[in-house]
PDB file of C-alpha atoms in Angstrom:
ATOM      1  CA  MET I   5    -101.857 -17.533-109.112  1.00  0.00           C
ATOM      2  CA  VAL I   6    -103.485 -20.977-108.854  1.00  0.00           C
ATOM      3  CA  PHE I   7    -100.330 -22.340-107.218  1.00  0.00           C
ATOM      4  CA  ARG I   8    -100.301 -19.498-104.673  1.00  0.00           C
ATOM      5  CA  CYS I   9    -103.984 -20.114-103.795  1.00  0.00           C
ATOM      6  CA  ALA I  10    -103.413 -23.853-103.469  1.00  0.00           C
ATOM      7  CA  ALA I  11    -100.386 -23.267-101.233  1.00  0.00           C
ATOM      8  CA  GLY I  12    -102.405 -20.857 -99.096  1.00  0.00           C
ATOM      9  CA  LEU I  13    -105.246 -23.349 -98.818  1.00  0.00           C
ATOM     10  CA  LEU I  14    -102.850 -26.120 -97.772  1.00  0.00           C
ATOM     11  CA  LEU I  15    -101.277 -23.869 -95.127  1.00  0.00           C
ATOM     12  CA  TRP I  16    -104.707 -22.929 -93.782  1.00  0.00           C
ATOM     13  CA  LEU I  17    -105.740 -26.614 -93.646  1.00  0.00           C
ATOM     14  CA  ALA I  18    -102.523 -27.515 -91.820  1.00  0.00           C
ATOM     15  CA  VAL I  19    -103.171 -24.852 -89.177  1.00  0.00           C
ATOM     16  CA  VAL I  20    -106.802 -25.858 -88.728  1.00  0.00           C
ATOM     17  CA  LEU I  21    -106.052 -29.563 -88.539  1.00  0.00           C
ATOM     18  CA  SER I  22    -103.131 -29.159 -86.134  1.00  0.00           C
ATOM     19  CA  SER I  23    -105.185 -27.027 -83.760  1.00  0.00           C
ATOM     20  CA  ALA I  24    -108.109 -29.456 -83.981  1.00  0.00           C
ATOM     21  CA  ALA I  25    -105.826 -32.394 -83.206  1.00  0.00           C
ATOM     22  CA  ARG I  26    -104.766 -30.816 -79.919  1.00  0.00           C
ATOM     23  CA  ALA I  27    -107.443 -31.735 -77.419  1.00  0.00           C
ATOM     24  CA  ASP I  28    -108.544 -29.319 -74.769  1.00  0.00           C
ATOM     25  CA  ALA I  29    -107.358 -30.110 -71.283  1.00  0.00           C
ATOM     26  CA  PRO I  30    -109.909 -30.912 -68.602  1.00  0.00           C
ATOM     27  CA  PRO I  31    -110.744 -27.989 -66.295  1.00  0.00           C
ATOM     28  CA  GLY I  32    -107.814 -27.200 -64.037  1.00  0.00           C
ATOM     29  CA  PHE I  33    -105.284 -28.789 -66.399  1.00  0.00           C
ATOM     30  CA  GLU I  34    -104.880 -25.926 -68.841  1.00  0.00           C
ATOM     31  CA  GLY I  35    -101.323 -25.796 -70.134  1.00  0.00           C
ATOM     32  CA  LEU I  36    -100.930 -29.559 -69.778  1.00  0.00           C
ATOM     33  CA  GLU I  37    -102.732 -30.557 -72.980  1.00  0.00           C
ATOM     34  CA  ASP I  38     -99.740 -32.487 -74.309  1.00  0.00           C
ATOM     35  CA  GLU I  39     -99.326 -34.506 -71.119  1.00  0.00           C
ATOM     36  CA  VAL I  40    -102.974 -35.319 -70.428  1.00  0.00           C
ATOM     37  CA  GLY I  41    -103.489 -36.160 -74.086  1.00  0.00           C
ATOM     38  CA  LYS I  42    -101.071 -39.084 -73.683  1.00  0.00           C
ATOM     39  CA  ILE I  43    -102.765 -40.755 -70.726  1.00  0.00           C
ATOM     40  CA  SER I  44    -105.981 -42.579 -69.944  1.00  0.00           C
ATOM     41  CA  ALA I  45    -107.256 -40.682 -66.920  1.00  0.00           C
ATOM     42  CA  VAL I  46    -110.622 -39.572 -65.611  1.00  0.00           C
ATOM     43  CA  PRO I  47    -111.531 -36.480 -63.578  1.00  0.00           C
ATOM     44  CA  VAL I  48    -111.852 -37.041 -59.848  1.00  0.00           C
ATOM     45  CA  THR I  49    -114.209 -34.931 -57.757  1.00  0.00           C
ATOM     46  CA  ALA I  50    -111.963 -33.354 -55.135  1.00  0.00           C
ATOM     47  CA  GLY I  51    -111.000 -30.037 -53.576  1.00  0.00           C
ATOM     48  CA  LEU I  52    -108.409 -29.519 -56.319  1.00  0.00           C
ATOM     49  CA  PRO I  53    -108.160 -30.545 -59.973  1.00  0.00           C
ATOM     50  CA  VAL I  54    -107.316 -34.259 -60.102  1.00  0.00           C
ATOM     51  CA  LEU I  55    -107.021 -36.763 -62.920  1.00  0.00           C
ATOM     52  CA  ALA I  56    -106.433 -40.428 -62.181  1.00  0.00           C
ATOM     53  CA  ASN I  57    -106.292 -43.720 -63.975  1.00  0.00           C
ATOM     54  CA  PRO I  58    -109.681 -45.411 -63.508  1.00  0.00           C
ATOM     55  CA  SER I  59    -108.094 -47.989 -61.186  1.00  0.00           C
ATOM     56  CA  ALA I  60    -106.697 -45.202 -58.973  1.00  0.00           C
ATOM     57  CA  VAL I  61    -109.781 -43.017 -58.409  1.00  0.00           C
ATOM     58  CA  ASP I  62    -110.362 -44.078 -54.787  1.00  0.00           C
ATOM     59  CA  ARG I  63    -106.729 -43.467 -53.872  1.00  0.00           C
ATOM     60  CA  ALA I  64    -106.739 -40.150 -55.709  1.00  0.00           C
ATOM     61  CA  MET I  65    -109.652 -38.985 -53.550  1.00  0.00           C
ATOM     62  CA  ILE I  66    -107.684 -39.865 -50.403  1.00  0.00           C
ATOM     63  CA  PHE I  67    -104.552 -38.079 -51.643  1.00  0.00           C
ATOM     64  CA  ALA I  68    -106.559 -35.002 -52.682  1.00  0.00           C
ATOM     65  CA  GLY I  69    -108.130 -34.827 -49.222  1.00  0.00           C
ATOM     66  CA  VAL I  70    -104.674 -34.813 -47.633  1.00  0.00           C
ATOM     67  CA  ILE I  71    -103.434 -32.108 -50.005  1.00  0.00           C
ATOM     68  CA  SER I  72    -106.506 -29.970 -49.270  1.00  0.00           C
ATOM     69  CA  LYS I  73    -105.814 -30.210 -45.530  1.00  0.00           C
ATOM     70  CA  ALA I  74    -102.141 -29.343 -46.063  1.00  0.00           C
ATOM     71  CA  GLU I  75    -103.080 -26.358 -48.231  1.00  0.00           C
ATOM     72  CA  ALA I  76    -105.497 -25.118 -45.557  1.00  0.00           C
ATOM     73  CA  HIS I  77    -102.796 -25.493 -42.890  1.00  0.00           C
ATOM     74  CA  PHE I  78    -100.183 -23.621 -44.944  1.00  0.00           C
ATOM     75  CA  ALA I  79    -102.675 -20.866 -45.784  1.00  0.00           C
ATOM     76  CA  ARG I  80    -103.698 -20.460 -42.138  1.00  0.00           C
ATOM     77  CA  GLU I  81    -100.248 -20.709 -40.563  1.00  0.00           C
ATOM     78  CA  LEU I  82     -98.030 -19.179 -43.254  1.00  0.00           C
ATOM     79  CA  GLY I  83    -100.419 -17.144 -45.371  1.00  0.00           C
ATOM     80  CA  TRP I  84     -99.344 -19.310 -48.294  1.00  0.00           C
ATOM     81  CA  LYS I  85    -101.830 -20.317 -50.943  1.00  0.00           C
ATOM     82  CA  LEU I  86    -100.808 -21.922 -54.167  1.00  0.00           C
ATOM     83  CA  PRO I  87    -103.119 -23.787 -56.492  1.00  0.00           C
ATOM     84  CA  PHE I  88    -102.209 -27.397 -57.137  1.00  0.00           C
ATOM     85  CA  ARG I  89    -103.390 -30.071 -59.465  1.00  0.00           C
ATOM     86  CA  MET I  90    -102.592 -33.742 -59.316  1.00  0.00           C
ATOM     87  CA  LEU I  91    -102.235 -36.818 -61.494  1.00  0.00           C
ATOM     88  CA  VAL I  92    -102.463 -40.286 -59.940  1.00  0.00           C
ATOM     89  CA  LEU I  93    -101.138 -42.795 -62.426  1.00  0.00           C
ATOM     90  CA  GLY I  94    -100.136 -46.398 -62.864  1.00  0.00           C
ATOM     91  CA  ARG I  95     -96.810 -47.347 -64.419  1.00  0.00           C
ATOM     92  CA  ALA I  96     -97.927 -47.374 -68.088  1.00  0.00           C
ATOM     93  CA  ASP I  97     -99.254 -43.791 -68.111  1.00  0.00           C
ATOM     94  CA  TRP I  98     -96.518 -42.576 -65.741  1.00  0.00           C
ATOM     95  CA  GLU I  99     -93.845 -43.584 -68.212  1.00  0.00           C
ATOM     96  CA  LYS I 100     -95.619 -41.690 -71.017  1.00  0.00           C
ATOM     97  CA  ILE I 101     -95.253 -38.293 -69.348  1.00  0.00           C
ATOM     98  CA  THR I 102     -92.281 -38.259 -66.961  1.00  0.00           C
ATOM     99  CA  PRO I 103     -88.705 -39.521 -67.013  1.00  0.00           C
ATOM    100  CA  VAL I 104     -88.757 -39.917 -63.224  1.00  0.00           C
ATOM    101  CA  PRO I 105     -88.780 -43.649 -62.452  1.00  0.00           C
ATOM    102  CA  TYR I 106     -92.062 -45.163 -61.296  1.00  0.00           C
ATOM    103  CA  PRO I 107     -93.170 -44.987 -58.477  1.00  0.00           C
ATOM    104  CA  ALA I 108     -91.251 -41.904 -57.246  1.00  0.00           C
ATOM    105  CA  PRO I 109     -93.755 -39.141 -56.372  1.00  0.00           C
ATOM    106  CA  HIS I 110     -92.691 -35.682 -57.477  1.00  0.00           C
ATOM    107  CA  VAL I 111     -93.908 -32.179 -58.242  1.00  0.00           C
ATOM    108  CA  TRP I 112     -93.438 -30.088 -61.357  1.00  0.00           C
ATOM    109  CA  ASN I 113     -93.023 -26.764 -59.575  1.00  0.00           C
ATOM    110  CA  GLY I 114     -93.412 -24.599 -62.664  1.00  0.00           C
ATOM    111  CA  LYS I 115     -96.725 -26.239 -63.487  1.00  0.00           C
ATOM    112  CA  ARG I 116     -97.872 -26.790 -59.889  1.00  0.00           C
ATOM    113  CA  LEU I 117     -98.536 -30.408 -60.775  1.00  0.00           C
ATOM    114  CA  ILE I 118     -98.142 -33.186 -58.236  1.00  0.00           C
ATOM    115  CA  LEU I 119     -97.515 -36.592 -59.790  1.00  0.00           C
ATOM    116  CA  MET I 120     -98.393 -39.489 -57.545  1.00  0.00           C
ATOM    117  CA  PRO I 121     -98.100 -43.188 -58.326  1.00  0.00           C
ATOM    118  CA  GLU I 122    -101.138 -45.374 -57.966  1.00  0.00           C
ATOM    119  CA  SER I 123     -99.062 -47.580 -55.682  1.00  0.00           C
ATOM    120  CA  LEU I 124     -95.639 -47.565 -54.040  1.00  0.00           C
ATOM    121  CA  ARG I 125     -95.440 -51.359 -53.988  1.00  0.00           C
ATOM    122  CA  ASP I 126     -93.071 -51.385 -56.978  1.00  0.00           C
ATOM    123  CA  TYR I 127     -90.530 -49.335 -55.055  1.00  0.00           C
ATOM    124  CA  PRO I 128     -87.459 -51.531 -54.483  1.00  0.00           C
ATOM    125  CA  GLY I 129     -87.608 -53.073 -51.017  1.00  0.00           C
ATOM    126  CA  PHE I 130     -91.078 -51.712 -50.252  1.00  0.00           C
ATOM    127  CA  GLU I 131     -92.256 -54.980 -48.713  1.00  0.00           C
ATOM    128  CA  THR I 132     -89.471 -54.827 -46.091  1.00  0.00           C
ATOM    129  CA  TRP I 133     -90.522 -51.437 -44.722  1.00  0.00           C
ATOM    130  CA  GLY I 134     -93.825 -52.449 -43.193  1.00  0.00           C
ATOM    131  CA  PHE I 135     -95.609 -49.305 -44.393  1.00  0.00           C
ATOM    132  CA  ASP I 136     -99.208 -49.195 -45.523  1.00  0.00           C
ATOM    133  CA  ASP I 137     -99.090 -48.365 -49.235  1.00  0.00           C
ATOM    134  CA  VAL I 138    -102.024 -45.933 -49.273  1.00  0.00           C
ATOM    135  CA  GLN I 139    -101.069 -44.138 -46.046  1.00  0.00           C
ATOM    136  CA  LEU I 140     -97.446 -43.652 -47.047  1.00  0.00           C
ATOM    137  CA  ASN I 141     -98.444 -42.402 -50.481  1.00  0.00           C
ATOM    138  CA  ALA I 142    -100.905 -39.967 -48.888  1.00  0.00           C
ATOM    139  CA  ILE I 143     -98.168 -38.639 -46.597  1.00  0.00           C
ATOM    140  CA  LEU I 144     -95.877 -38.197 -49.574  1.00  0.00           C
ATOM    141  CA  THR I 145     -98.412 -35.872 -51.207  1.00  0.00           C
ATOM    142  CA  VAL I 146     -97.721 -33.392 -48.392  1.00  0.00           C
ATOM    143  CA  HIS I 147     -93.998 -33.870 -48.914  1.00  0.00           C
ATOM    144  CA  GLU I 148     -94.476 -32.854 -52.555  1.00  0.00           C
ATOM    145  CA  VAL I 149     -96.415 -29.767 -51.442  1.00  0.00           C
ATOM    146  CA  GLY I 150     -93.369 -29.022 -49.253  1.00  0.00           C
ATOM    147  CA  HIS I 151     -91.158 -28.994 -52.345  1.00  0.00           C
ATOM    148  CA  ALA I 152     -93.475 -26.447 -53.933  1.00  0.00           C
ATOM    149  CA  LEU I 153     -93.427 -24.337 -50.749  1.00  0.00           C
ATOM    150  CA  ALA I 154     -89.618 -24.384 -50.702  1.00  0.00           C
ATOM    151  CA  ASP I 155     -89.505 -23.496 -54.399  1.00  0.00           C
ATOM    152  CA  GLU I 156     -92.002 -20.666 -53.974  1.00  0.00           C
ATOM    153  CA  ASN I 157     -89.850 -19.207 -51.189  1.00  0.00           C
ATOM    154  CA  GLY I 158     -86.696 -19.083 -53.255  1.00  0.00           C
ATOM    155  CA  LEU I 159     -85.175 -22.479 -52.546  1.00  0.00           C
ATOM    156  CA  LYS I 160     -85.103 -23.644 -56.148  1.00  0.00           C
ATOM    157  CA  TRP I 161     -84.498 -27.328 -56.855  1.00  0.00           C
ATOM    158  CA  ASP I 162     -81.811 -26.539 -59.426  1.00  0.00           C
ATOM    159  CA  ASN I 163     -79.873 -24.108 -57.235  1.00  0.00           C
ATOM    160  CA  VAL I 164     -79.409 -26.060 -54.003  1.00  0.00           C
ATOM    161  CA  ASN I 165     -78.137 -29.292 -52.671  1.00  0.00           C
ATOM    162  CA  ARG I 166     -80.985 -31.689 -53.413  1.00  0.00           C
ATOM    163  CA  SER I 167     -80.549 -33.459 -50.087  1.00  0.00           C
ATOM    164  CA  LEU I 168     -81.262 -30.142 -48.358  1.00  0.00           C
ATOM    165  CA  HIS I 169     -84.371 -29.664 -50.500  1.00  0.00           C
ATOM    166  CA  GLU I 170     -85.603 -33.158 -49.555  1.00  0.00           C
ATOM    167  CA  LEU I 171     -84.979 -32.466 -45.887  1.00  0.00           C
ATOM    168  CA  LEU I 172     -86.897 -29.182 -45.946  1.00  0.00           C
ATOM    169  CA  ALA I 173     -89.786 -30.606 -47.934  1.00  0.00           C
TER     170      ALA I 173
END
């Protein structure tokens, strides 16, 4: 009987401690507790839920403004409204949560999460293009919304030629 009570107590403690160890996600990032628990990001005041590394807050505000305008356009013109959330991360945090090489922007369609790099400067050959880092990254946020739009309308990333998906996005 004592053994059974001790085993029950240990099981109860394990459940309590494991649930306490899992931090709540910031508002708008429910379901991403594991990911946001691995990074050092702060909430950014924007028209959508945004977390960014402290060094990327200003850029995150720019990117969020572009996404908000794109969402308004798609809602007005296509009747399409889909909630998004965004992470803007430097290389160290990026590599903690995604296998996609830094700094390739991408969207997790199932989680409606746009992942944007703090900077595109680490992209091979970036300096030869002549693009403004912030402007190009802001434009790419809309491209990522395009992937979500294609996915939402049945053009799933896994079921099509990926070049076609990139072209449509």
